[in-house]
Amino acid sequence: MSVTSTDLRNVAIVGHNGTGKTSLMEQMLYYSGVINKPETIESGKTTSDFTEEEIKRKISVHTSLAHLKWDEKHLNFLDTPGYAGFIGEAICGFRATEASIMMVDAKDGAQIETIKLWRRLDNRNKPRAVFINKMDEDRADYTKIIDDLRQHFDATFVPTFIPMGQEKDFKGIINLIENKAYFHHDGDEKETIGEIPEEYKEEEEKYREQLIEYAAEGDDELLEKFFNDGTLNPHDIRQGLKLGLAANRVVPVFCGSTLKGSGIIPILNFIAHNFPKPLGQVEWINNEAGEHEDMIISDEGDASAYVFKTTIDQYSGKLSYIKVGSGCITAGETELFNPEINKKDRVTKLYRTIGKKLIETPFLSAGDIGVLAKSSICETNCTLLSNPATQKFSYKHLELPEPIYALAISTEDKKSEDKLNDYLHKIAEEDLTFKTGFDKETKESIVRGMGDVHLLLILDSVCDKQKITIHTKLPKVAFRETISRKSGIVEYAHKKQSGGHGQYGKVLIEIEPIKRGEHYQFTNAIKGGSVSKGYVPGIEKGFHEKMEEGFLAGYPLVDIGIKLVDGKEHPVDSSEMAFKLAAKGALELAIEKAHATLLEPIMEVHVFVNNQYLGDILSDLSSKRGRVSGQKKFGQLQEVVATVPQSEMLNYAIDLKSMTSGTGSFELEFSHYDPLSGRAADLVIAEAKKARGE
Ligand SMILES: Nc1nc2c(ncn2[C@@H]2O[C@H](COP(=O)(O)OP(=O)(O)OP(=O)(O)O)[C@@H](O)[C@H]2O)c(=O)[nH]1
Ligand SMILES: [Mg+2]
């Protein structure tokens, strides 16, 4: 069965780890009749956590897609993982959907990943609702969590469901917009609908007043109506929430217990009737001039889509998850073109998925999400166009955070190394936050990822599946070298007389520091032709070679301006090679005079911790030569921004975990290079000498 664009709703389920996202997906599939029994995480049989590592670890590692029908609407859900290490998967989930459900734990409220995800959704102005889950657990406290959310985030939270009792007395929820109570039962019996019990009437009244007031904030006209009349009718309340959600002006708050199957029917009702439909929403594209612009999702015109996720499955092979942005893709008919690699392919089959199960579908229309199997033209982020002659745009790539943790890896022998590289490249194709490669500067094979858990999970699975042993260690830091003052003019002649032709070339140069990041600047200031033009490329080659070789500790030299002032050639003995060697020699001498120094990479780090750890974090950062440049408080949480040398941050993923009992989290990106002097520099130089066997 296929679906028209107006009936679609795409929703990402996001949130801090372990808040019950996968359990919510499972219950929704059960309630809508897609599965016969809701499985638990503990059983290892949920629809969404189906990979070996997910079953083994009882956590989500990948984003998984499932769909269901509810009240004539077609709902696509992406269940995303909550652990910081798999943030790339969560980002691809909310990139492909129009709205998210943020799962929040009824005991703990906003946690570190809640805050980080919230920020990411804010940056994209993405609509979202909150589901306060685990109302059945000890210490569950609905009003406390609503207060906590209001403390943490600048948003209009609108309690839309309220609980009947909590902790072990939790009986179900009241849906304020339907004016109904939903009672949950033991076992797999589905929740039942009934009148609101007398004992909760007072509470309900209180929240209903809030609901009316906040719903009015969803739309300017309704706000005016509310100010004039002092109230809104039920139709207007719904309208206020619907428009307010679509415009990201209000955040409806639901509650329930995914363990007990509570809150499931009303949330499905709410999504089907009030969540934004994809048609008319915005996708970001780059136009022909390479500038970003909005494209409105429309079912008219030529088909276009982008791949937001790739998986490589043992049985089904490569699966490319696509979101259709315009027109309609029809199996057996549409031909899609990938402009980045200039290749096209006919779509023979199209699929939807329920977790790992592929279900064929005849077409996917604008706004829909589906899968192309074994496509030879797809990779994550690519654009697919049905009529490239007129469609001169590409979809904007996912913006993923930089890896925060790296390891240098090695294996026992060449055969294992080949196996390892093959496997890692496949993983890197699936997971864009995982990078693998050879670092030419440090001569190490490096893997980078979003944390130690992320990398170790990948490396463990390689060892298991490929039966190889991998050795890991912290990688070397890629220092650089530069100069700190002008050299004055130096001269160097390369002379050799051996039998027949000799070698001769002489150059006079002057070097000076240039702006950080400009790397290399060359000026030929020779007047009067003392060196023929034909030898200049040889001279530049010599400079490049010396800059690659380094001076102090074998790290590449950067940010040097070189002026070729004069030189001398010999009618017979001069050659490009002779001038190259002369240039190298001259540069070596000049650097000696220009006071060479080491440069070290400096990272910008954003650390997120609970207030109680702030003191420890700040003193640790200062012991790591860090400079704090900002601090922001979100309720019980702190964000600290600092610049810290990379060499001090190699193990931060593990240090922070031990300082914060696993609750802290951070983001890291390269900032700039700074000079390194004193004892720290002496150590790097001594280490390099030792490695060279001097
Ligand atoms: N008491 C209680 N436990 C729940 C509830 N929902 C989920 N759990 C339990 O919480 C744990 C985590 O549930 P998941 O559904 O895996 O949570 P998740 O958010 O998908 O976790 P990640 O994807 O790994 O971030 C499991 O042990 C669930 O059984 C609930 O409503 N009440
Ligand atoms: Mg999960």
XYZ file of C-alpha atoms and ligand atoms in Angstrom:
727
model
C 0.000 0.000 0.000
C 1.342 3.426 -0.815
C 0.731 6.703 0.778
C -0.004 10.215 -0.402
C 2.026 13.104 0.891
C -0.811 14.733 2.856
C -1.318 11.633 5.003
C 2.299 11.442 6.104
C 3.848 12.240 9.461
C 7.574 11.735 10.055
C 8.719 11.663 13.652
C 12.135 11.129 15.253
C 12.173 9.720 18.772
C 15.153 11.289 20.503
C 16.421 11.664 24.059
C 18.998 10.845 26.705
C 20.061 7.186 26.823
C 17.721 4.709 28.425
C 14.698 7.033 28.586
C 12.513 4.486 26.755
C 12.632 5.511 23.075
C 12.889 1.978 21.745
C 10.185 0.843 24.166
C 7.881 3.635 22.910
C 8.424 2.575 19.305
C 7.682 -1.033 20.253
C 4.438 -0.097 22.012
C 3.267 2.080 19.127
C 3.875 -0.795 16.695
C 1.937 -3.091 19.019
C -0.998 -0.733 19.489
C -1.303 -0.136 15.753
C -1.321 -3.869 15.031
C 2.035 -4.048 13.245
C 3.334 -6.565 15.803
C 1.372 -9.028 17.926
C 3.256 -8.587 21.160
C 5.382 -5.780 22.572
C 8.842 -7.111 23.340
C 11.032 -5.685 26.079
C 14.632 -4.543 25.848
C 15.505 -7.342 28.271
C 14.104 -9.995 25.871
C 16.440 -8.717 23.134
C 13.664 -9.024 20.567
C 12.417 -5.470 20.065
C 11.700 -4.386 16.504
C 14.145 -1.547 16.627
C 17.197 -2.888 18.488
C 17.845 -5.809 16.168
C 21.588 -5.799 15.526
C 23.937 -8.129 17.390
C 25.595 -5.354 19.351
C 22.244 -3.831 20.350
C 20.933 -7.159 21.611
C 24.172 -7.880 23.448
C 24.434 -4.466 25.113
C 20.716 -3.702 25.527
C 21.136 -0.218 24.127
C 20.344 1.322 20.749
C 23.344 1.850 18.527
C 21.640 2.642 15.211
C 18.640 4.670 14.158
C 15.910 2.357 12.970
C 12.886 3.054 10.832
C 9.379 1.666 11.203
C 5.971 2.789 10.005
C 2.394 2.258 11.057
C -1.122 3.351 10.183
C -3.161 5.331 12.674
C -6.492 6.986 11.908
C -5.864 6.864 8.155
C -2.501 8.552 8.592
C 0.829 6.983 7.711
C 3.348 7.519 10.505
C 7.077 6.994 9.895
C 9.138 6.751 13.072
C 12.890 6.891 13.454
C 14.027 5.474 16.793
C 17.397 7.076 17.499
C 20.065 6.006 20.017
C 20.578 8.142 23.127
C 24.264 7.562 23.931
C 26.483 10.514 23.051
C 28.728 8.199 21.051
C 25.976 7.610 18.505
C 24.931 11.234 18.087
C 25.499 10.966 14.316
C 22.615 8.490 14.125
C 20.341 10.790 16.131
C 21.189 13.726 13.866
C 20.365 11.767 10.715
C 17.075 10.850 12.427
C 15.920 14.373 13.085
C 17.299 15.661 9.797
C 14.857 13.427 7.916
C 11.772 14.215 10.001
C 9.540 17.264 10.504
C 9.206 16.878 14.276
C 10.695 14.986 17.206
C 9.496 13.459 20.412
C 12.006 14.140 23.158
C 11.825 11.331 25.706
C 12.493 12.511 29.253
C 12.806 10.353 32.350
C 10.142 11.104 34.995
C 12.742 10.910 37.784
C 15.689 12.708 36.248
C 14.184 15.348 33.937
C 16.583 17.132 31.605
C 19.838 15.207 31.449
C 23.036 15.974 29.619
C 22.046 14.438 26.303
C 18.588 16.044 26.585
C 20.275 19.420 26.722
C 22.679 18.712 23.893
C 19.930 17.347 21.666
C 17.683 20.271 22.548
C 20.417 22.661 21.429
C 20.794 20.804 18.162
C 17.045 20.927 17.536
C 17.072 24.646 18.407
C 19.845 25.264 15.891
C 17.653 23.746 13.194
C 14.443 25.304 14.566
C 12.873 21.846 14.653
C 9.441 21.368 16.259
C 9.316 18.948 19.168
C 7.084 17.524 21.869
C 8.204 16.005 25.171
C 7.175 12.588 26.500
C 7.779 12.229 30.242
C 8.264 8.493 30.507
C 8.558 5.958 33.337
C 5.749 7.554 35.399
C 5.500 4.144 37.109
C 8.996 4.261 38.596
C 9.957 5.244 42.142
C 10.699 8.977 42.419
C 8.665 9.765 39.269
C 7.361 13.317 39.722
C 5.443 15.012 36.922
C 5.270 18.576 38.277
C 8.913 18.519 39.315
C 9.910 17.501 35.794
C 7.777 20.213 34.177
C 9.481 22.771 36.441
C 12.850 21.271 35.611
C 12.190 21.567 31.861
C 11.106 25.180 32.275
C 14.283 25.885 34.212
C 16.492 24.336 31.575
C 14.943 25.516 28.347
C 13.531 28.741 27.054
C 10.370 27.262 25.531
C 6.614 27.287 26.091
C 5.921 23.844 27.558
C 2.254 22.895 27.375
C 1.264 19.979 29.623
C -1.179 18.104 27.387
C -1.365 14.770 29.226
C -1.240 14.619 33.021
C -0.699 11.471 35.087
C -3.284 9.805 37.333
C -1.090 8.984 40.300
C 2.593 8.321 40.002
C 5.268 5.819 41.011
C 3.602 2.560 42.131
C 0.211 4.337 42.233
C 0.397 5.335 38.581
C -2.920 4.365 36.990
C -2.805 6.054 33.628
C -3.047 9.474 32.059
C -5.597 12.189 31.380
C -5.575 13.633 27.887
C -6.542 17.271 28.415
C -7.444 17.960 24.810
C -9.657 14.897 24.464
C -11.042 15.288 27.984
C -10.578 11.583 28.553
C -8.757 9.272 30.931
C -6.639 6.326 29.716
C -6.175 3.468 32.189
C -3.377 0.967 31.727
C -3.562 -2.688 32.710
C -1.191 -5.522 33.466
C 0.417 -7.705 30.839
C -0.183 -7.024 27.164
C -3.742 -5.767 27.649
C -4.033 -2.418 25.905
C -4.934 0.757 27.781
C -8.643 1.541 27.957
C -10.412 4.850 27.658
C -12.853 6.201 30.254
C -14.240 9.229 32.068
C -11.902 11.293 34.215
C -12.181 10.025 37.828
C -13.548 12.537 40.339
C -10.362 12.548 42.421
C -8.340 14.060 39.542
C -10.901 16.724 38.537
C -9.283 19.510 40.538
C -5.826 18.780 39.116
C -7.293 18.560 35.632
C -8.977 22.004 35.987
C -5.692 23.569 37.028
C -3.818 22.152 34.038
C -6.682 22.902 31.644
C -6.393 26.619 32.443
C -2.674 26.434 31.665
C -3.399 24.506 28.479
C -5.723 27.215 27.177
C -3.291 29.975 27.994
C -0.273 28.244 26.472
C -2.131 26.919 23.436
C -3.033 30.519 22.608
C 0.686 31.250 22.297
C 0.835 28.942 19.294
C -0.747 31.505 17.000
C -1.107 35.324 17.008
C -4.805 35.310 16.091
C -5.607 32.864 18.864
C -3.590 34.906 21.305
C -5.733 37.933 20.484
C -8.892 35.878 20.823
C -7.705 34.653 24.207
C -6.985 38.187 25.412
C -10.449 39.328 24.307
C -12.519 36.364 25.538
C -10.360 35.045 28.377
C -10.689 31.496 27.046
C -10.542 29.302 23.910
C -12.914 26.597 22.690
C -11.618 22.996 22.265
C -11.189 23.440 18.506
C -9.052 26.536 19.037
C -6.971 24.776 21.676
C -6.110 22.022 19.217
C -5.430 24.555 16.516
C -3.142 26.514 18.855
C -1.120 23.408 19.674
C -0.968 22.278 16.074
C 0.124 25.636 14.644
C 2.359 26.332 17.631
C 4.115 22.980 17.272
C 4.611 23.343 13.515
C 6.081 26.828 14.016
C 8.182 25.616 16.972
C 6.462 28.135 19.296
C 5.095 25.632 21.792
C 6.225 22.246 23.102
C 3.332 19.908 23.996
C 4.171 17.691 26.954
C 2.872 14.118 27.166
C 3.458 11.507 29.815
C 3.042 7.816 30.406
C 4.936 4.616 30.848
C 6.161 2.694 27.855
C 6.729 -0.300 30.115
C 3.046 -0.393 31.065
C 1.828 0.629 27.621
C 0.438 3.854 29.037
C -0.058 7.041 27.012
C 0.330 5.198 23.724
C -3.141 5.663 22.163
C -3.359 9.375 22.959
C 0.156 10.076 21.694
C -0.629 8.287 18.426
C -3.853 10.316 18.169
C -1.934 13.506 18.780
C 0.750 12.699 16.216
C -1.751 11.673 13.529
C -3.866 14.804 13.939
C -1.557 17.514 15.161
C 2.029 16.804 14.146
C 3.220 18.729 11.061
C 2.870 17.045 7.697
C 5.898 17.152 5.441
C 4.220 18.942 2.526
C 4.970 22.639 2.736
C 7.871 22.128 5.175
C 11.381 23.180 4.391
C 14.361 21.150 3.224
C 17.731 22.833 2.854
C 19.394 22.792 -0.517
C 22.401 24.318 -2.214
C 21.518 26.113 -5.413
C 23.636 26.308 -8.545
C 25.750 29.099 -7.029
C 26.453 26.878 -4.029
C 24.362 29.021 -1.677
C 22.007 27.566 0.887
C 18.337 28.115 0.394
C 15.034 26.644 1.520
C 13.146 24.237 -0.672
C 9.520 23.576 0.105
C 8.558 19.898 0.099
C 6.069 19.489 -2.727
C 4.539 16.484 -4.419
C 4.502 18.294 -7.750
C 7.172 18.275 -10.436
C 10.268 16.144 -10.898
C 11.302 13.712 -8.230
C 14.220 14.460 -5.941
C 15.482 12.843 -2.761
C 18.512 12.555 -0.525
C 20.125 9.651 1.267
C 20.197 10.317 5.002
C 21.568 7.000 6.166
C 23.289 3.911 4.825
C 23.501 0.465 6.361
C 25.364 -2.540 5.112
C 23.463 -5.600 6.128
C 24.800 -9.141 6.111
C 21.701 -10.420 4.287
C 20.181 -7.491 2.408
C 23.478 -5.836 1.401
C 23.642 -2.073 1.159
C 20.482 -0.200 2.148
C 20.173 3.508 1.363
C 17.557 5.313 3.435
C 16.035 8.143 1.437
C 13.779 11.085 2.115
C 11.826 12.271 -0.895
C 11.787 16.068 -1.181
C 9.715 16.522 -4.327
C 7.613 14.614 -6.832
C 7.209 10.882 -6.601
C 9.615 7.966 -7.001
C 7.999 4.926 -8.619
C 9.472 1.441 -8.532
C 10.239 0.080 -11.989
C 9.864 3.524 -13.545
C 11.829 6.380 -12.063
C 15.423 6.822 -13.107
C 17.519 8.625 -10.529
C 20.699 10.555 -11.185
C 23.418 11.315 -8.641
C 25.022 14.596 -9.816
C 28.046 14.217 -7.530
C 29.305 11.117 -9.307
C 27.476 11.707 -12.580
C 25.771 8.336 -12.574
C 22.200 7.194 -12.937
C 20.266 4.099 -12.042
C 16.699 2.902 -12.555
C 14.758 2.257 -9.368
C 13.681 -1.354 -9.674
C 12.325 -1.831 -6.180
C 11.415 0.450 -3.310
C 11.002 -0.538 0.302
C 9.736 0.597 3.649
C 11.095 -1.035 6.783
C 9.803 -2.282 10.111
C 13.122 -2.530 11.917
C 15.102 -5.097 9.923
C 12.134 -6.259 7.837
C 11.954 -4.848 4.303
C 8.503 -4.328 2.823
C 8.105 -3.535 -0.864
C 6.167 -0.425 -1.816
C 5.166 0.722 -5.323
C 6.074 4.364 -4.822
C 7.282 6.964 -2.363
C 5.829 10.438 -2.683
C 7.208 13.773 -1.503
C 7.953 13.818 2.208
C 8.046 10.042 2.522
C 10.902 7.965 3.870
C 11.958 4.628 2.412
C 14.830 2.462 1.305
C 16.675 1.687 -1.926
C 18.445 -1.674 -1.788
C 21.845 -2.368 -3.354
C 21.876 0.932 -5.215
C 25.179 1.503 -6.966
C 24.795 5.291 -7.096
C 23.939 6.057 -3.482
C 25.988 7.056 -0.508
C 24.957 8.932 2.622
C 24.250 12.602 1.911
C 23.986 12.216 -1.848
C 21.256 13.941 -3.840
C 19.094 11.971 -6.281
C 17.314 13.719 -9.162
C 14.895 12.407 -11.773
C 15.454 15.249 -14.235
C 18.994 16.612 -13.805
C 18.697 18.768 -16.928
C 16.409 21.175 -15.081
C 17.013 20.328 -11.405
C 20.100 22.387 -10.623
C 20.396 21.872 -6.892
C 21.657 19.457 -4.292
C 20.373 18.710 -0.799
C 22.430 20.087 2.029
C 24.651 17.545 3.758
C 24.107 16.541 7.363
C 26.079 18.687 9.764
C 27.784 16.213 12.041
C 29.964 16.968 15.035
C 33.679 16.318 14.880
C 35.028 13.077 16.396
C 36.206 13.584 19.976
C 38.278 10.478 20.535
C 40.995 8.848 18.465
C 43.087 5.700 18.719
C 46.129 4.544 16.805
C 45.596 0.943 15.745
C 47.814 -1.846 14.490
C 47.483 -5.546 13.722
C 49.771 -8.554 13.759
C 50.387 -8.936 10.023
C 49.602 -7.621 6.562
C 46.701 -10.025 5.978
C 44.945 -8.905 9.138
C 45.656 -5.296 8.238
C 43.903 -5.690 4.877
C 40.897 -7.363 6.487
C 40.766 -4.628 9.096
C 40.958 -1.809 6.555
C 38.218 -3.335 4.399
C 35.912 -3.706 7.345
C 36.609 -0.256 8.774
C 35.946 1.409 5.438
C 32.579 -0.322 5.295
C 31.743 0.966 8.769
C 32.837 4.466 7.824
C 30.393 4.331 4.922
C 27.539 3.538 7.316
C 28.608 5.773 10.157
C 29.740 9.241 9.163
C 30.964 10.078 12.663
C 33.491 7.249 12.404
C 36.659 8.068 10.475
C 39.522 5.834 9.551
C 42.754 6.663 7.779
C 46.506 6.846 7.776
C 48.059 9.949 9.310
C 50.972 10.862 7.073
C 52.412 13.246 9.653
C 52.536 10.760 12.506
C 52.710 7.623 10.315
C 49.960 5.898 12.259
C 46.683 4.219 11.295
C 44.053 6.181 13.123
C 40.393 5.614 13.922
C 38.300 8.501 15.208
C 34.877 8.472 16.753
C 32.442 10.040 19.159
C 33.894 8.487 22.315
C 35.584 5.413 23.719
C 32.324 3.421 23.757
C 31.725 4.207 20.081
C 35.228 3.170 18.983
C 35.552 0.133 21.212
C 32.193 -1.163 20.035
C 33.355 -0.929 16.419
C 36.783 -2.445 17.099
C 35.258 -5.244 19.196
C 32.908 -6.154 16.380
C 35.823 -6.241 13.882
C 37.806 -8.557 16.170
C 34.767 -10.804 16.627
C 33.733 -10.996 13.009
C 37.138 -11.011 11.324
C 38.953 -13.043 13.997
C 41.872 -10.662 14.183
C 43.713 -9.005 17.032
C 43.917 -5.230 17.118
C 46.364 -3.277 19.264
C 45.339 0.228 20.243
C 47.134 3.155 21.805
C 46.605 6.870 22.087
C 47.717 8.549 18.875
C 50.664 10.872 18.526
C 49.880 14.550 18.279
C 50.533 16.159 14.909
C 52.722 19.049 16.019
C 53.953 21.584 13.513
C 56.990 23.806 13.423
C 57.398 27.435 12.512
C 59.718 30.417 12.986
C 59.259 33.362 15.274
C 61.381 36.118 13.702
C 63.034 37.281 10.492
C 66.199 35.485 9.482
C 68.025 38.302 7.710
C 69.669 37.387 4.407
C 71.479 34.033 4.338
C 73.354 32.464 1.457
C 74.087 28.895 0.619
C 75.877 27.334 -2.309
C 75.593 23.727 -3.334
C 78.889 22.733 -4.989
C 80.220 19.380 -6.047
C 83.072 18.570 -8.375
C 83.330 14.918 -9.226
C 84.841 13.798 -12.477
C 82.816 15.165 -15.437
C 80.015 17.659 -14.818
C 79.954 19.281 -11.429
C 76.945 20.562 -9.550
C 76.520 24.197 -8.754
C 73.781 26.445 -7.472
C 73.798 29.320 -5.057
C 70.855 31.129 -3.499
C 70.416 34.041 -1.124
C 67.164 34.070 0.787
C 65.416 35.803 3.616
C 62.541 34.298 5.594
C 59.927 35.740 7.921
C 56.903 34.519 9.886
C 53.570 34.955 8.098
C 50.000 34.826 9.354
C 48.994 31.634 11.171
C 47.345 29.252 8.736
C 48.853 30.792 5.567
C 51.438 27.986 5.473
C 53.810 29.130 2.738
C 54.465 32.227 0.706
C 57.151 32.578 -1.929
C 58.417 35.772 -3.537
C 60.973 35.803 -6.280
C 62.829 39.098 -5.777
C 65.794 38.376 -8.028
C 66.586 41.287 -10.259
C 68.845 41.160 -13.277
C 68.543 37.448 -14.018
C 71.339 36.128 -11.795
C 69.410 32.841 -11.706
C 67.558 31.662 -14.825
C 63.784 31.386 -14.508
C 64.020 27.704 -15.401
C 65.721 26.939 -12.066
C 63.059 28.569 -9.896
C 60.712 25.541 -9.791
C 63.686 23.480 -8.563
C 64.345 26.067 -5.866
C 60.704 25.970 -4.739
C 60.821 22.168 -4.684
C 63.772 22.421 -2.293
C 61.809 24.733 0.003
C 58.814 22.385 -0.005
C 60.967 19.372 0.805
C 62.621 21.134 3.734
C 59.274 22.354 5.039
C 57.912 18.811 4.925
C 60.997 17.465 6.719
C 60.824 19.941 9.578
C 63.712 21.286 11.602
C 63.327 20.711 15.327
C 61.496 17.435 15.679
C 60.599 16.322 12.178
C 57.140 17.949 12.083
C 56.165 19.966 9.001
C 57.158 23.620 8.966
C 54.348 26.083 8.365
C 53.589 29.779 8.144
C 56.859 30.872 6.594
C 57.302 33.562 3.965
C 60.405 33.016 1.808
C 61.995 35.692 -0.353
C 64.503 34.618 -2.960
C 66.837 37.630 -2.988
C 69.677 36.632 -5.261
C 71.728 33.703 -6.502
C 74.359 32.545 -8.875
C 74.514 29.902 -11.579
C 77.248 28.187 -13.575
C 76.952 27.821 -17.357
C 77.745 24.096 -17.269
C 77.385 22.747 -13.736
C 74.015 24.234 -12.754
C 70.855 22.101 -12.813
C 67.418 22.013 -11.275
C 68.673 19.403 -8.786
C 71.645 21.564 -7.766
C 69.340 24.519 -7.112
C 66.908 22.329 -5.195
C 69.686 21.255 -2.848
C 70.944 24.817 -2.547
C 67.431 25.978 -1.601
C 67.115 23.274 1.030
C 70.476 24.178 2.518
C 69.643 27.873 2.521
C 66.313 27.310 4.210
C 67.938 25.168 6.877
C 70.398 27.983 7.665
C 67.674 30.623 7.611
C 65.469 28.674 10.018
C 68.351 28.391 12.423
C 68.548 32.177 12.504
C 64.796 32.721 12.590
C 64.318 30.927 15.881
C 62.320 27.784 15.168
C 59.509 26.877 17.540
C 57.000 24.073 17.855
C 53.298 24.658 17.261
C 50.735 22.521 18.957
C 47.115 21.970 17.938
C 44.632 23.610 20.279
C 41.081 22.319 20.542
C 37.908 24.109 21.548
C 36.019 21.973 24.010
C 32.443 22.288 25.292
C 32.025 20.286 28.498
C 28.571 19.521 29.918
C 28.446 18.490 33.580
C 26.191 18.590 36.597
C 26.812 21.560 38.919
C 28.350 19.320 41.558
C 31.307 18.488 39.287
C 31.990 22.022 38.095
C 34.863 22.703 40.503
C 36.654 19.462 39.597
C 36.185 20.076 35.890
C 37.562 23.609 36.032
C 40.636 22.652 38.020
C 41.260 19.677 35.750
C 41.018 21.914 32.665
C 43.461 24.345 34.201
C 45.917 21.531 34.998
C 45.627 20.600 31.320
C 46.763 24.108 30.292
C 43.171 24.939 29.331
C 41.745 28.453 29.100
C 38.094 28.811 29.987
C 36.337 31.282 27.707
C 32.717 30.828 28.721
C 30.371 29.209 31.166
C 26.607 28.760 30.892
C 24.161 27.376 33.407
C 21.109 25.296 32.476
C 19.308 24.477 35.721
C 21.416 21.795 37.368
C 23.800 21.623 34.434
C 26.774 23.633 33.325
C 28.346 24.103 29.958
C 32.013 25.098 30.093
C 33.756 26.333 26.957
C 37.537 26.246 26.898
C 40.533 25.974 24.609
C 42.928 23.190 25.540
C 46.000 21.695 23.814
C 45.101 18.546 21.896
C 47.896 16.605 23.570
C 46.097 17.052 26.910
C 42.718 15.948 25.534
C 43.634 12.580 24.033
C 42.125 10.690 26.927
C 39.461 13.189 27.941
C 36.588 10.864 26.981
C 37.787 8.552 29.748
C 38.988 11.219 32.223
C 35.648 13.016 32.135
C 33.755 9.806 32.651
C 35.716 9.004 35.777
C 35.431 12.575 37.125
C 31.631 12.664 36.691
C 30.619 9.021 37.309
C 29.840 8.694 33.625
C 27.394 11.624 33.486
C 29.587 14.268 31.855
C 29.850 14.746 28.150
C 31.799 16.971 25.764
C 32.219 18.180 22.210
C 35.561 18.932 20.648
C 36.793 20.626 17.542
C 40.061 21.921 16.209
C 40.567 25.601 16.986
C 44.069 26.750 16.029
C 47.804 26.191 16.505
C 49.697 27.853 19.345
C 53.455 28.000 19.971
C 54.734 25.459 22.450
C 57.803 26.321 24.469
C 59.683 25.413 27.629
C 59.810 21.964 29.118
C 56.818 20.666 27.160
C 58.550 21.561 23.888
C 61.858 20.062 25.043
C 60.067 16.807 25.754
C 58.532 16.663 22.261
C 61.931 17.354 20.684
C 63.687 14.760 22.849
C 61.018 12.207 22.007
C 61.454 12.872 18.284
C 65.237 12.475 18.580
C 64.772 9.215 20.429
C 62.454 7.947 17.715
C 65.061 8.816 15.076
C 67.645 6.950 17.112
C 69.846 10.005 17.703
N 9.931 1.295 34.797
C 9.999 1.601 33.518
N 11.024 1.186 32.782
C 11.046 1.501 31.485
C 10.034 2.263 30.882
N 10.335 2.427 29.575
C 11.503 1.796 29.368
N 11.930 1.231 30.515
C 13.173 0.467 30.701
O 14.255 1.357 30.522
C 15.341 0.700 29.855
C 15.727 1.459 28.612
O 14.660 1.426 27.700
P 14.874 1.662 26.156
O 13.569 1.609 25.491
O 15.969 0.816 25.646
O 15.413 3.155 26.203
P 16.071 3.937 24.984
O 15.787 5.364 25.237
O 15.643 3.374 23.706
O 17.614 3.646 25.213
P 18.813 3.971 24.167
O 18.266 3.830 22.825
O 19.877 2.998 24.450
O 19.219 5.373 24.466
C 14.853 -0.724 29.581
O 15.316 -1.550 30.591
C 13.352 -0.603 29.633
O 12.710 -1.785 30.004
C 8.947 2.696 31.698
O 8.010 3.363 31.269
N 8.983 2.335 33.001
Mg 16.762 2.746 22.114
